[in-house]
Short mmCIF file of C-alpha atoms in Angstrom, two decimals:
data_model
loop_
_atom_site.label_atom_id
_atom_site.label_comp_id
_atom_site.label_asym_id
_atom_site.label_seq_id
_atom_site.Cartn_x
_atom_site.Cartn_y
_atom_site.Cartn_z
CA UNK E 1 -7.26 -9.68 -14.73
CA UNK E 2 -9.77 -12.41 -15.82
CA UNK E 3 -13.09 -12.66 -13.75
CA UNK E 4 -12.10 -15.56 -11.74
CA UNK E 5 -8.35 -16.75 -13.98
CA UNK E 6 -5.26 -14.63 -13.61
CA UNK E 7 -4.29 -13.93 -17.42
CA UNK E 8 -1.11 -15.59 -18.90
CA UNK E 9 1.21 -12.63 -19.62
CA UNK E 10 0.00 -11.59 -15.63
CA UNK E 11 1.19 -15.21 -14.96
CA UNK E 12 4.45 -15.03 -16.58
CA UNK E 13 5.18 -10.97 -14.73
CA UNK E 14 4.19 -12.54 -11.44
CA UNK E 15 6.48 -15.71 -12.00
CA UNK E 16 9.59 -13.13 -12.63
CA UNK E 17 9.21 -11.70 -9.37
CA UNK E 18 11.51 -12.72 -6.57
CA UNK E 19 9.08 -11.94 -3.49
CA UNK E 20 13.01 -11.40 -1.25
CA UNK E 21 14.39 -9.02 -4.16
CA UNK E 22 10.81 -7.34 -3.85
CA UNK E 23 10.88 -7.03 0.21
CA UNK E 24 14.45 -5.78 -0.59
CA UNK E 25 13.79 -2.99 -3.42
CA UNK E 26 10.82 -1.69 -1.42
CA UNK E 27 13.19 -1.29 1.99
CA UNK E 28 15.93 0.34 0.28
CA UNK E 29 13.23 2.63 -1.57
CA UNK E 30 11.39 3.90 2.07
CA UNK E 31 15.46 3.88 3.10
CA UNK E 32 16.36 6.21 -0.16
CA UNK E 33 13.24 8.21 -0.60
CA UNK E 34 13.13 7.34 -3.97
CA UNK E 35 11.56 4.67 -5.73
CA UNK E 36 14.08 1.66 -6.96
CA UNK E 37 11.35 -1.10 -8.16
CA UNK E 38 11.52 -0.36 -12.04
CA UNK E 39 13.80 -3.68 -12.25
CA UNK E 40 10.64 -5.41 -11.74
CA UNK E 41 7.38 -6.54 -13.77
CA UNK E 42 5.38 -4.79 -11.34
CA UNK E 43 2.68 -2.94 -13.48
CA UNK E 44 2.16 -6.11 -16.18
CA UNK E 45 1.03 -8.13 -12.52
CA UNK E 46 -2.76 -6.46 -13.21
CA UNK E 47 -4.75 -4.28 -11.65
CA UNK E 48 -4.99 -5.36 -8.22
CA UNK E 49 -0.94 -5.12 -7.64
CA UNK E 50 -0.81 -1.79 -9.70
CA UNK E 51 -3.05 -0.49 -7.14
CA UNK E 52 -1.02 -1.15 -4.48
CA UNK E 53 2.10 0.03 -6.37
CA UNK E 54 0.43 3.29 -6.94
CA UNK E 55 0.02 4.15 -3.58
CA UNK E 56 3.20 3.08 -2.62
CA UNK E 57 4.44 5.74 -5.29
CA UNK E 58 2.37 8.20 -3.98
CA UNK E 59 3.23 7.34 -0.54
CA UNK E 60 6.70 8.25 -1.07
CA UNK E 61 6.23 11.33 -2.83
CA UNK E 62 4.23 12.37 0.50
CA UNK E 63 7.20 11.01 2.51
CA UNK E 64 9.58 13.28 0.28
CA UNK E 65 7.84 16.12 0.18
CA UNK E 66 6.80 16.32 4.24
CA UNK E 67 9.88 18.92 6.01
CA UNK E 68 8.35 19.07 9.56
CA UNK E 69 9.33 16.45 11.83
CA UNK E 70 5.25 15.38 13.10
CA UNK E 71 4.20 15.10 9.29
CA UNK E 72 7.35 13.07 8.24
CA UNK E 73 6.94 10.41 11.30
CA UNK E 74 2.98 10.38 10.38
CA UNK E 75 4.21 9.69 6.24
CA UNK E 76 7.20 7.51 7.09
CA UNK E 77 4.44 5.09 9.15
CA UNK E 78 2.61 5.17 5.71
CA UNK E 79 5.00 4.83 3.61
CA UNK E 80 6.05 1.59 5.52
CA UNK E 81 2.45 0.52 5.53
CA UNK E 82 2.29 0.66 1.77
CA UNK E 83 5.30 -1.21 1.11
CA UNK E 84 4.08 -3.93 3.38
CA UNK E 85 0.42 -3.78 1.57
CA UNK E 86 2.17 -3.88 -1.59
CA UNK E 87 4.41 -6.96 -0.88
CA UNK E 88 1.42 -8.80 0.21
CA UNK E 89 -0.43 -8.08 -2.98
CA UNK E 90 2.43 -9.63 -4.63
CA UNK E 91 2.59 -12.63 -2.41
CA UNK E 92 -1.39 -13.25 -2.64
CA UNK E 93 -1.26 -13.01 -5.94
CA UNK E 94 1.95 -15.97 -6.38
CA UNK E 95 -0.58 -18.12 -4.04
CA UNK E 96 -3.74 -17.49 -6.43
CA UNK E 97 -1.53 -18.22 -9.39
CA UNK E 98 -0.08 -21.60 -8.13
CA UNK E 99 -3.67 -22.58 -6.55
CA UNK E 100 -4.89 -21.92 -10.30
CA UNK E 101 -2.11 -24.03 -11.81
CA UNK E 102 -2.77 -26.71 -9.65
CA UNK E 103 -6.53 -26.89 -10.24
CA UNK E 104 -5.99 -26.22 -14.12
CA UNK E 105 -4.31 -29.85 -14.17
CA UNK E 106 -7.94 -31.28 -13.49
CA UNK E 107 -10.66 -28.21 -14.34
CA UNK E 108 -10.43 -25.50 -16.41
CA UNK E 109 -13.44 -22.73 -16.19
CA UNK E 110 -13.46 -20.30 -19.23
CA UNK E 111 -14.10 -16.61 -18.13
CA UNK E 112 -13.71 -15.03 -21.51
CA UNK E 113 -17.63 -14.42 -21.99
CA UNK E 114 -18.46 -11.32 -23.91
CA UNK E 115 -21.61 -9.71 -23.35
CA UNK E 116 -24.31 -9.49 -25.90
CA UNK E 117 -24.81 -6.55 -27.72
CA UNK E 118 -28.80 -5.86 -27.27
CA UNK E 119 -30.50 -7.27 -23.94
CA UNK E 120 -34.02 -8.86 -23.53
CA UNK E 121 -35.46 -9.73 -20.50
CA UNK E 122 -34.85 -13.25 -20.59
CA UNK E 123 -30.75 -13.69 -20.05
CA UNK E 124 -28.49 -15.66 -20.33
CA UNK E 125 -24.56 -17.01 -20.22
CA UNK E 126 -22.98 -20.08 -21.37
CA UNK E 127 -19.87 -21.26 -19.10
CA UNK E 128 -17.63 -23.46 -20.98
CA UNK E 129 -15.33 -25.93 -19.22
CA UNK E 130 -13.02 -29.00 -19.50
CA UNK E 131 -12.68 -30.97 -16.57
CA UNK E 132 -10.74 -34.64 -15.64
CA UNK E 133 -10.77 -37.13 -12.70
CA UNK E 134 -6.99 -37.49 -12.90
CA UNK E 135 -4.30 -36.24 -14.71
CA UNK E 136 -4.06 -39.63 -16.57
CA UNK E 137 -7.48 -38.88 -17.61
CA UNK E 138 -8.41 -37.82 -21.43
CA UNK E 139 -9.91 -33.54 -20.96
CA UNK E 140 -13.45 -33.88 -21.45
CA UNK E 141 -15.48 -30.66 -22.67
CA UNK E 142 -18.67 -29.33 -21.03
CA UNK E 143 -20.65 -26.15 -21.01
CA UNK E 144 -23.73 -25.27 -18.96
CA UNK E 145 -26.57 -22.24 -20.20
CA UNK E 146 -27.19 -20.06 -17.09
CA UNK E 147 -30.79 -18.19 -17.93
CA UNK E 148 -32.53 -15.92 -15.47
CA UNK E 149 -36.18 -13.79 -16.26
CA UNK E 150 -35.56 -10.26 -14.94
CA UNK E 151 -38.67 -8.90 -13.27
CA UNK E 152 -39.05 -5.55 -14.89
CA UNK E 153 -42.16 -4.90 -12.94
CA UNK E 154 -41.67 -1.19 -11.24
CA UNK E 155 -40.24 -0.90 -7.99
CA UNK E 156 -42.99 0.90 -6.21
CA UNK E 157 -40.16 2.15 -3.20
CA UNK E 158 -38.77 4.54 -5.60
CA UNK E 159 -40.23 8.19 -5.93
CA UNK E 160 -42.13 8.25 -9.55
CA UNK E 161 -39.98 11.52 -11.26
CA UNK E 162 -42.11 14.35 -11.90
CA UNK E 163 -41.82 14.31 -15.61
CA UNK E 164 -42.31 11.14 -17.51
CA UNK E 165 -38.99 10.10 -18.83
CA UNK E 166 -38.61 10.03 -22.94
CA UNK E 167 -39.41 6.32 -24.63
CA UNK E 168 -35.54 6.62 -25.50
CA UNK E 169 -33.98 7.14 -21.73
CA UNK E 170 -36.62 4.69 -20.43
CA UNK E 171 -35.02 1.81 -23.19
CA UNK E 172 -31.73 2.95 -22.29
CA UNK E 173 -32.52 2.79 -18.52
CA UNK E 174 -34.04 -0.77 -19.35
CA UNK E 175 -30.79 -1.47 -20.80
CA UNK E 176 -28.31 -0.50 -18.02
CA UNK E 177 -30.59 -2.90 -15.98
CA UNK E 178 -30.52 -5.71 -17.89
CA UNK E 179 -26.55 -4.87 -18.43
CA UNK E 180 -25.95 -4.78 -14.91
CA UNK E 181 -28.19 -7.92 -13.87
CA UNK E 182 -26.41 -9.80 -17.01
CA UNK E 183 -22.83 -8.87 -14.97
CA UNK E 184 -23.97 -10.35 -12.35
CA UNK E 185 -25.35 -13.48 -13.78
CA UNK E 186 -22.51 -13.96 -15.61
CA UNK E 187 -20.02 -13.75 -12.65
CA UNK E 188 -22.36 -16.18 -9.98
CA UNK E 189 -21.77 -18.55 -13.21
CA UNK E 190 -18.37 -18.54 -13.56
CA UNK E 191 -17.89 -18.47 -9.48
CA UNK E 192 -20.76 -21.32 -9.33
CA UNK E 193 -18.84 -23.82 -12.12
CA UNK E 194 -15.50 -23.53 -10.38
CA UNK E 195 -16.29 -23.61 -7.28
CA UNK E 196 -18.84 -26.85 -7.82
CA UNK E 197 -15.10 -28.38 -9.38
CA UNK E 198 -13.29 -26.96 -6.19
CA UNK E 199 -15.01 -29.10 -3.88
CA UNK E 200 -14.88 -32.43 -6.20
CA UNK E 201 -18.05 -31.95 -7.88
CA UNK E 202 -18.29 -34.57 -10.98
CA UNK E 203 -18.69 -32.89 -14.47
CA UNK E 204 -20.90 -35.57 -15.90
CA UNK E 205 -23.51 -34.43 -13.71
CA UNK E 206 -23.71 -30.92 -14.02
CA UNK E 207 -26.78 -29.70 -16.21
CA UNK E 208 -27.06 -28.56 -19.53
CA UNK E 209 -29.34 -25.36 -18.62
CA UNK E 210 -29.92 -24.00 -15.54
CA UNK E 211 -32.77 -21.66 -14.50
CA UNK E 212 -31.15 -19.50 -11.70
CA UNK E 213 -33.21 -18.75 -8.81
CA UNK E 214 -34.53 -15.92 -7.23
CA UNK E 215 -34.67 -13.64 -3.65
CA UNK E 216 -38.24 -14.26 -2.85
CA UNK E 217 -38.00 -10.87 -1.23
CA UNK E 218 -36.22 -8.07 -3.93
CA UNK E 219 -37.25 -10.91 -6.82
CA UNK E 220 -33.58 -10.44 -7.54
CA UNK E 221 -30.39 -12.62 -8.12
CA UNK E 222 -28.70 -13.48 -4.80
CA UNK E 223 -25.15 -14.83 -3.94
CA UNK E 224 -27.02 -18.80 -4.35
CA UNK E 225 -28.67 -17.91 -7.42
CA UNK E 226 -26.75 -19.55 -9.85
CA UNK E 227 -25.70 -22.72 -7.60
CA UNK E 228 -26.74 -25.65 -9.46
CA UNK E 229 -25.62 -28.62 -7.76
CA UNK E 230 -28.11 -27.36 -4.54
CA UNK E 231 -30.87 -29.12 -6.32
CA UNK E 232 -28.45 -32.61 -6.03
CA UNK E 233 -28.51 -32.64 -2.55
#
């Protein structure tokens, strides 16, 4: 799955999926004991519905395999439970998908931002985007430059090891830092752009750079750090 779009082939599996035939299948599987989904595009849906399919597997594999009549009622109760957590992945996922279609006949966010391949302190993500007031209107294209300065100061609450790490693990702790602070950049971008669309925001006015702020506490990014439009109200 995309960051914040569902993927098109994960579109097209979750559009051949008939949410009765689905309640159906799954009954007559916790009915059978065995498993009688394989009709269905379950596994091409993404992760988040593969999950759910895998435990419903190994649900009924517990289910199957239980003989006394305590541990049976205790796997039958999860075996239903699966199946129901299961068909609700399915049907959240239809929602996200049509809520997605719908906005993608106005906005557009891109999500497919790869991550550079050395890091400096200073970081930073471009989020594309094509936007319209109506669907009469011509697309027009946009992108806005997240950049964030990681403090790399030492955190002084951490115990200081008793031998000095080698120049090498310290740049390849620096690394796995910045790598993990550049993840989470990148995602309060994407989440920041859409969301500013969601709620009607007007594409003309959204900067080309933005420096994200900061927790004036850990000197960290925060949920609000990459919220651009807070400096238009």
């Amino acid at each position: 799955m995309g960051e914040i779009n569902i993927p098109r082939d994960q579109q097209d599996a979750l559009a051949a999926i008939d949410t009765n035939e689905l309640d159906r299948l799954i009954d007559q599987s916790v009915d059978r004991e065995q498993l009688d989904l394989h009709r269905l595009p379950l596994r091409s849906c993404g992760p988040y519905i593969a999950r759910k399919l895998h435990y419903f597997e190994q649900a009924l594999t517990e289910h199957r395999q239980a003989k006394a009549p305590g541990k049976r009622a205790r796997t039958a109760d999860a075996l239903r439970r699966a199946g129901h957590d299961l068909s609700f992945a399915v049907d959240a996922m239809k929602r996200r998908m049509e809520t997605e279609q719908k906005e993608g006949q106005l906005f557009y966010v891109d999500d497919r931002i790869m991550p550079p391949y050395h890091f400096d302190k200073r970081l930073s993500v471009r989020v594309s985007y094509r936007w319209r007031r109506t669907v009469d209107d011509e697309w027009t294209l946009g992108s806005i430059i997240f950049v964030h300065d990681v403090d790399l100061r030492p955190d002084y609450t951490i115990p200081v090891p008793k031998r000095k790490p080698s120049a090498a693990k310290q740049e390849q702790d620096r690394q796995t830092k910045l790598y993990q602070t550049w993840e989470h950049l990148m995602r309060g971008a994407l989440y920041s752009v859409r969301d500013y669309f969601r709620e009607g925001g007007n594409g003309d006015t959204i900067p080309k750079t933005f420096q994200a702020t900061v927790d004036s506490h850990t000197r960290d990014l925060n949920n609000y750090s990459t919220q651009f439009w807070r400096q238009q109200r």
